[in-house]
PDB file of C-alpha atoms in Angstrom:
ATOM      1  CA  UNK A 501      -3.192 -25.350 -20.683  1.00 44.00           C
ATOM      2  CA  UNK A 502      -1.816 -28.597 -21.790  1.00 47.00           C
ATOM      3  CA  UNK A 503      -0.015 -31.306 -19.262  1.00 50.00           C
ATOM      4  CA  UNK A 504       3.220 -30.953 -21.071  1.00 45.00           C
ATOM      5  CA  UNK A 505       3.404 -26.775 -20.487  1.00 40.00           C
ATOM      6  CA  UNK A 506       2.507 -27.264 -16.815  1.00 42.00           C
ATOM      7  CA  UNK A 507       5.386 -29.750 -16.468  1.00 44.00           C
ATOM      8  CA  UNK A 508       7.375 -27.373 -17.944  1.00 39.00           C
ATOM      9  CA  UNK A 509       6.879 -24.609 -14.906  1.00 46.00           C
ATOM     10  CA  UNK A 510       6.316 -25.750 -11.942  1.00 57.00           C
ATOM     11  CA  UNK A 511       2.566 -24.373 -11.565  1.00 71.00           C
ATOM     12  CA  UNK A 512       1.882 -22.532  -8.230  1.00 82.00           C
ATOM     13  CA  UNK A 513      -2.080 -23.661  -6.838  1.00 87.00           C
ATOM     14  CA  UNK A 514      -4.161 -20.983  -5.898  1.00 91.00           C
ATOM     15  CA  UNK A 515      -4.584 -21.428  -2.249  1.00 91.00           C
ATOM     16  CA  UNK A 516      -0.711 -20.847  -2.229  1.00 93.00           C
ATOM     17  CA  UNK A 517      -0.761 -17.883  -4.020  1.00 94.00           C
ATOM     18  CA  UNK A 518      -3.924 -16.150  -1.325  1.00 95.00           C
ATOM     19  CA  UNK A 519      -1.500 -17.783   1.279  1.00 95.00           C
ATOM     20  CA  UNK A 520       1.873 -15.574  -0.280  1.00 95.00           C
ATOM     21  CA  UNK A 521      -0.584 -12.565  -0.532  1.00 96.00           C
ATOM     22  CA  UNK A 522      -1.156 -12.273   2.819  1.00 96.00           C
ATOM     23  CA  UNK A 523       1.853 -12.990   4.169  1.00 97.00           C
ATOM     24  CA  UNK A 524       3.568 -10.674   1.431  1.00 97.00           C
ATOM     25  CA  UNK A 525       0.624  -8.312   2.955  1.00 96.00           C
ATOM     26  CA  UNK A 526       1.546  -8.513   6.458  1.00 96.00           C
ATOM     27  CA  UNK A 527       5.207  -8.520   6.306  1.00 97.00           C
ATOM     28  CA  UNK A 528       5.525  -5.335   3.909  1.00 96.00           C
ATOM     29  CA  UNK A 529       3.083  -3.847   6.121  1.00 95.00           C
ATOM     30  CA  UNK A 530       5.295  -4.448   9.582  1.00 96.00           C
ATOM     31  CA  UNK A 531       8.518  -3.398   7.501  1.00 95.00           C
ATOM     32  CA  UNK A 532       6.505  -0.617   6.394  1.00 92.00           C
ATOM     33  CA  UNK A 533       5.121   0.834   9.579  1.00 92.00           C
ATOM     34  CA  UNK A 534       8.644  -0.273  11.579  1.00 93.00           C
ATOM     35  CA  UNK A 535      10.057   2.333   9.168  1.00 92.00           C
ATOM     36  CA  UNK A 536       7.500   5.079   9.689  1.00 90.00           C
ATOM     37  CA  UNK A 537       7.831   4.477  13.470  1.00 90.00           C
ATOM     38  CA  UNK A 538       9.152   7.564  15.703  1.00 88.00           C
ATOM     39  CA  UNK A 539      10.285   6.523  19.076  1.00 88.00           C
ATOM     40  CA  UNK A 540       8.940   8.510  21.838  1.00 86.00           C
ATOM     41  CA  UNK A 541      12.612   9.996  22.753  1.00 87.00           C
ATOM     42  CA  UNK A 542      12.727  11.528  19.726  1.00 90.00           C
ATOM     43  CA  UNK A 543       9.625  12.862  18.742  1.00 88.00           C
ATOM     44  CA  UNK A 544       9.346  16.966  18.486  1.00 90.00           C
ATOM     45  CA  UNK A 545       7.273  18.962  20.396  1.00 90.00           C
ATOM     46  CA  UNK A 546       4.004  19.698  19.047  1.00 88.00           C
ATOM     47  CA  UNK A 547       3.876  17.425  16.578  1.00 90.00           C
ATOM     48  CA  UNK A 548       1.360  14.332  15.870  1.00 90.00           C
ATOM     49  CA  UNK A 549       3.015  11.313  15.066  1.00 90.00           C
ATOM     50  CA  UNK A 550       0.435   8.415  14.120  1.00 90.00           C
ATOM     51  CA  UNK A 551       0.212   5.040  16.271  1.00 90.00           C
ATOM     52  CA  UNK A 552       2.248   2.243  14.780  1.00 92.00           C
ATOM     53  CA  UNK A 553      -0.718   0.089  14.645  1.00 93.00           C
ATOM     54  CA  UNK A 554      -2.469   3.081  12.792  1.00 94.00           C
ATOM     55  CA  UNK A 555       0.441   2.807  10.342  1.00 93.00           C
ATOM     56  CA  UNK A 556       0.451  -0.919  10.121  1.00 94.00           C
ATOM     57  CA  UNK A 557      -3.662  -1.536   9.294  1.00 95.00           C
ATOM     58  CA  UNK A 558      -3.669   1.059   6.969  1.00 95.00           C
ATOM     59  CA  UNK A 559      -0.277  -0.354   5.075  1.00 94.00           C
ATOM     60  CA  UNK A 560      -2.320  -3.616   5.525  1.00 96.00           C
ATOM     61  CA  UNK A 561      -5.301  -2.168   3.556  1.00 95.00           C
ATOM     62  CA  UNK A 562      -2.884  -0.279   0.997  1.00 93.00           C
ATOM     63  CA  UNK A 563      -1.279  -3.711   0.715  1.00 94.00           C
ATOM     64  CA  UNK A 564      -4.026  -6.148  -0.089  1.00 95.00           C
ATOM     65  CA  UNK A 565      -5.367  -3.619  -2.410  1.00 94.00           C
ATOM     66  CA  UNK A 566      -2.289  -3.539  -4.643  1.00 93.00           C
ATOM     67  CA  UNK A 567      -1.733  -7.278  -4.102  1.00 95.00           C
ATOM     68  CA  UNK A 568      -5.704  -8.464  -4.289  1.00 95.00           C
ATOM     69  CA  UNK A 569      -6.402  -6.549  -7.367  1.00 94.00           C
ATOM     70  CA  UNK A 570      -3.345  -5.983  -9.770  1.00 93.00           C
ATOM     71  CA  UNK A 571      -0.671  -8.446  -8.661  1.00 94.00           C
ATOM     72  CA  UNK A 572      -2.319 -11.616  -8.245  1.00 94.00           C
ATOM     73  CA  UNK A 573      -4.752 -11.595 -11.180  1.00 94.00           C
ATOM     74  CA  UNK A 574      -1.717 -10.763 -13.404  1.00 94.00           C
ATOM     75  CA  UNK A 575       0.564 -13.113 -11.986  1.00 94.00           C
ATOM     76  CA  UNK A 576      -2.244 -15.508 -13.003  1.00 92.00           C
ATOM     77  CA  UNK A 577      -1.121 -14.604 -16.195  1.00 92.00           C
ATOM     78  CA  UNK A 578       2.099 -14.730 -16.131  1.00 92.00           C
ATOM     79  CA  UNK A 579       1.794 -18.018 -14.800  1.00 91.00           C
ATOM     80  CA  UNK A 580       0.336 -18.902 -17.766  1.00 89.00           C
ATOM     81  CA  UNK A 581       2.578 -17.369 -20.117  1.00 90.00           C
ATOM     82  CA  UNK A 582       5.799 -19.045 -17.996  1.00 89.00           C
ATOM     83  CA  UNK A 583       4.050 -22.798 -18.458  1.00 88.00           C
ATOM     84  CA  UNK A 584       3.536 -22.089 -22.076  1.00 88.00           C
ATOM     85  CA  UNK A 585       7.693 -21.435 -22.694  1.00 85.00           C
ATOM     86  CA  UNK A 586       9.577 -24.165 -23.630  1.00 83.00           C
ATOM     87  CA  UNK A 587      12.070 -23.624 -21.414  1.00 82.00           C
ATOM     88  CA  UNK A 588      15.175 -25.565 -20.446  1.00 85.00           C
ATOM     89  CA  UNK A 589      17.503 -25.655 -17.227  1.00 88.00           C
ATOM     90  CA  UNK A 590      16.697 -24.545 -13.988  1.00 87.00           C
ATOM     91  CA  UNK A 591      18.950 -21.303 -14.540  1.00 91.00           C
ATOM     92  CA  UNK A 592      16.424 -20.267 -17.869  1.00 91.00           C
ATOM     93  CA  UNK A 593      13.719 -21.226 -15.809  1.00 89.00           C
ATOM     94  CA  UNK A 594      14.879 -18.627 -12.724  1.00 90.00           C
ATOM     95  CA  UNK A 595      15.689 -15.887 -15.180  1.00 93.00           C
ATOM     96  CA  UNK A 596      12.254 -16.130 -17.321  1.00 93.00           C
ATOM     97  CA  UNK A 597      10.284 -15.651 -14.146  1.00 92.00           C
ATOM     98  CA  UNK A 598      12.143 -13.053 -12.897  1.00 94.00           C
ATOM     99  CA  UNK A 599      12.102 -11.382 -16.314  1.00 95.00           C
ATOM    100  CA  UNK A 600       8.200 -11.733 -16.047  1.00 94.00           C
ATOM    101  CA  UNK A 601       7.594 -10.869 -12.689  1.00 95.00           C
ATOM    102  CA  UNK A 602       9.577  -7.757 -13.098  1.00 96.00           C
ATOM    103  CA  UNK A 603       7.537  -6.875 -16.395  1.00 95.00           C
ATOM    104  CA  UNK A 604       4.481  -7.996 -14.358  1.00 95.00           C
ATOM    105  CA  UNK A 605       5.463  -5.864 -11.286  1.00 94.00           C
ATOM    106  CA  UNK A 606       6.042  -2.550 -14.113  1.00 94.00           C
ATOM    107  CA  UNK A 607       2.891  -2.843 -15.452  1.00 93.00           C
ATOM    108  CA  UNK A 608       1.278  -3.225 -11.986  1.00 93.00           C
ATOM    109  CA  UNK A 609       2.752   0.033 -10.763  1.00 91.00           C
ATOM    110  CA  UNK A 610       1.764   1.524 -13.685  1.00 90.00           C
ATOM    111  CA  UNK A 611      -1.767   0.347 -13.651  1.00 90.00           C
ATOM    112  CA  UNK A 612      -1.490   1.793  -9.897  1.00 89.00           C
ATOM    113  CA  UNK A 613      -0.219   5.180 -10.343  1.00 88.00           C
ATOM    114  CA  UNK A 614      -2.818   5.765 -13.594  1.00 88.00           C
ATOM    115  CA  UNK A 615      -5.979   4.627 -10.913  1.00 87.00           C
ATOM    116  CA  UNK A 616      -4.210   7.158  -8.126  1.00 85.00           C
ATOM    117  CA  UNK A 617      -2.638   9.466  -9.650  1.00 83.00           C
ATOM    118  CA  UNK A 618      -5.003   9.468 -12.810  1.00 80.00           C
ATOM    119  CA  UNK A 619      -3.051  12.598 -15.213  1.00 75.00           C
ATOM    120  CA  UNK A 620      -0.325  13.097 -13.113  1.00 79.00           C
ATOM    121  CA  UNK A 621       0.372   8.996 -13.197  1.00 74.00           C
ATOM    122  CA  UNK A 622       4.454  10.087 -14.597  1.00 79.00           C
ATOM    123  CA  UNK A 623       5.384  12.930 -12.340  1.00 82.00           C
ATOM    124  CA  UNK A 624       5.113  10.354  -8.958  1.00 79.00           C
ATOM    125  CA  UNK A 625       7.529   7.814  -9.577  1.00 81.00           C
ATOM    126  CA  UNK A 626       7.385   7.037  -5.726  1.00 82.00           C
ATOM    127  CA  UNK A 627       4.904   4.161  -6.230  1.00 84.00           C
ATOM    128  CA  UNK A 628       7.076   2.528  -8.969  1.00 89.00           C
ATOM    129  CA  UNK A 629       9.614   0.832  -6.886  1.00 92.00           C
ATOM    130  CA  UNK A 630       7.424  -0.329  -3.808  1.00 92.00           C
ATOM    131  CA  UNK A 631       5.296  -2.453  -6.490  1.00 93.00           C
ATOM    132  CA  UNK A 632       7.888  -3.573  -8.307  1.00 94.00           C
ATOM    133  CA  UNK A 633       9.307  -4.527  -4.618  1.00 95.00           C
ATOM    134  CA  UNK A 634       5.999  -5.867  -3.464  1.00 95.00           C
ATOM    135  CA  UNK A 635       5.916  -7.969  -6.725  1.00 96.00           C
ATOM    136  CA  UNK A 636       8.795  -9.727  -5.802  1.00 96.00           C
ATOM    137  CA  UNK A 637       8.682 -10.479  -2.122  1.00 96.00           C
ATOM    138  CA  UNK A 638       5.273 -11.905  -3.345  1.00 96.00           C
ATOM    139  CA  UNK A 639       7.408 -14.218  -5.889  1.00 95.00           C
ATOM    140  CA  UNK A 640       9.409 -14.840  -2.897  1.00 95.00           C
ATOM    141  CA  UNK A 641       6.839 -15.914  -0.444  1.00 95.00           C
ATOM    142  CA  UNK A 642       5.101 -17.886  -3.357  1.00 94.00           C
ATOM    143  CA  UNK A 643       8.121 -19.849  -4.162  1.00 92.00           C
ATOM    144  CA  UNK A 644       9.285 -20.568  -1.168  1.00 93.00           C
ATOM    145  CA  UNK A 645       5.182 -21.861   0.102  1.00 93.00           C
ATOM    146  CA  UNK A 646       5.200 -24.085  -3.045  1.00 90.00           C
ATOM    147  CA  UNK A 647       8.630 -25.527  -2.718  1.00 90.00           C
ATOM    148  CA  UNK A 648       7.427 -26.104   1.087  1.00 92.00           C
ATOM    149  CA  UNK A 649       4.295 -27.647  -0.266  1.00 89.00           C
ATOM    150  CA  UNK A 650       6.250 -29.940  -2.995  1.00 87.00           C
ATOM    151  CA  UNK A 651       8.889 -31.219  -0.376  1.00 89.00           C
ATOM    152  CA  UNK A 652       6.146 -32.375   1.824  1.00 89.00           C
ATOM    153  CA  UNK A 653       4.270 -33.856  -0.670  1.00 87.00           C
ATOM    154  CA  UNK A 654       7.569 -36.010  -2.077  1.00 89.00           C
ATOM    155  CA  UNK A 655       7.832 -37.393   1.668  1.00 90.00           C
ATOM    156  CA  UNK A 656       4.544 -38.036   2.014  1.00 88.00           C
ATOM    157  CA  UNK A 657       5.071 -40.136  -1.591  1.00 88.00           C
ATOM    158  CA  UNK A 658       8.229 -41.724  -0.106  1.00 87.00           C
ATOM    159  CA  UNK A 659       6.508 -42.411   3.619  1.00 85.00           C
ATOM    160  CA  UNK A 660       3.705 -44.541   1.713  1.00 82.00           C
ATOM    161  CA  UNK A 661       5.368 -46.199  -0.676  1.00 71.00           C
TER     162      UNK A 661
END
């Protein structure tokens, strides 16, 4: 990639994007298993409910597989594709990468349902959304890490100089 496309999207490091993973990881997976939770009051009679904490590692696990091995390696690429636009105004800028991410988060969940559901990857639609959702609370948690990461590095720039 050339310095003139990377000044053109403000490029998101690595370590940032393993940082948004896990914490796009953990928070889906407390939303998740807050969701799945059955207080004691109103749980029926003969019936097992599982352990939040059962719910949350396994969302965990669920959650860094989806994020680990589809998401971030193609968000990689769209990275990529975003720095090589010649885009213009912070308002193109914002609707490109949601644009992308949404197309990124698509093909994810379709990638997903073909390894899960293998023939039957069209008749579940169920996994769709929650990727496409997952996609973008990564973007989220990305964004906001590296806009975090930028402002401190400005006032670090305007401390020394």
């Amino acid at each position: 990639m050339s310095k003139q496309s990377l000044q053109s999207y403000r490029y998101v490091h690595f370590p940032i994007k393993l940082l948004a993973v896990l914490i796009t990881c953990v928070s889906l997976s407390i939303v998740v298993g807050l969701m799945k939770y059955v207080p004691l009051a109103e749980r029926a009679e003969h019936t097992y409910y599982y352990p939040f904490w059962y719910t949350l590692i396994i969302s965990i696990l669920i959650n860094l597989a989806v994020l680990l091995f589809l998401i971030l390696p193609l968000s990689l690429i769209a990275d990529s594709v975003l720095a090589s636009l010649k885009m213009k105004g912070p308002i193109t800028k914002v609707i490109c990468t949601i644009l992308v991410y949404f197309l990124l988060g698509l093909g994810s969940a379709l990638l997903f349902a073909i390894f899960v559901f293998k023939t039957n990857a069209f008749q579940y639609v169920g996994a769709y959304p929650y990727v496409i959702i997952t996609t973008f609370v990564f973007l989220l948690w990305q964004s906001g890490l590296g806009w975090i990461l930028n402002r401190a590095r400005n006032q670090a720039q305007t401390n020394t100089k």
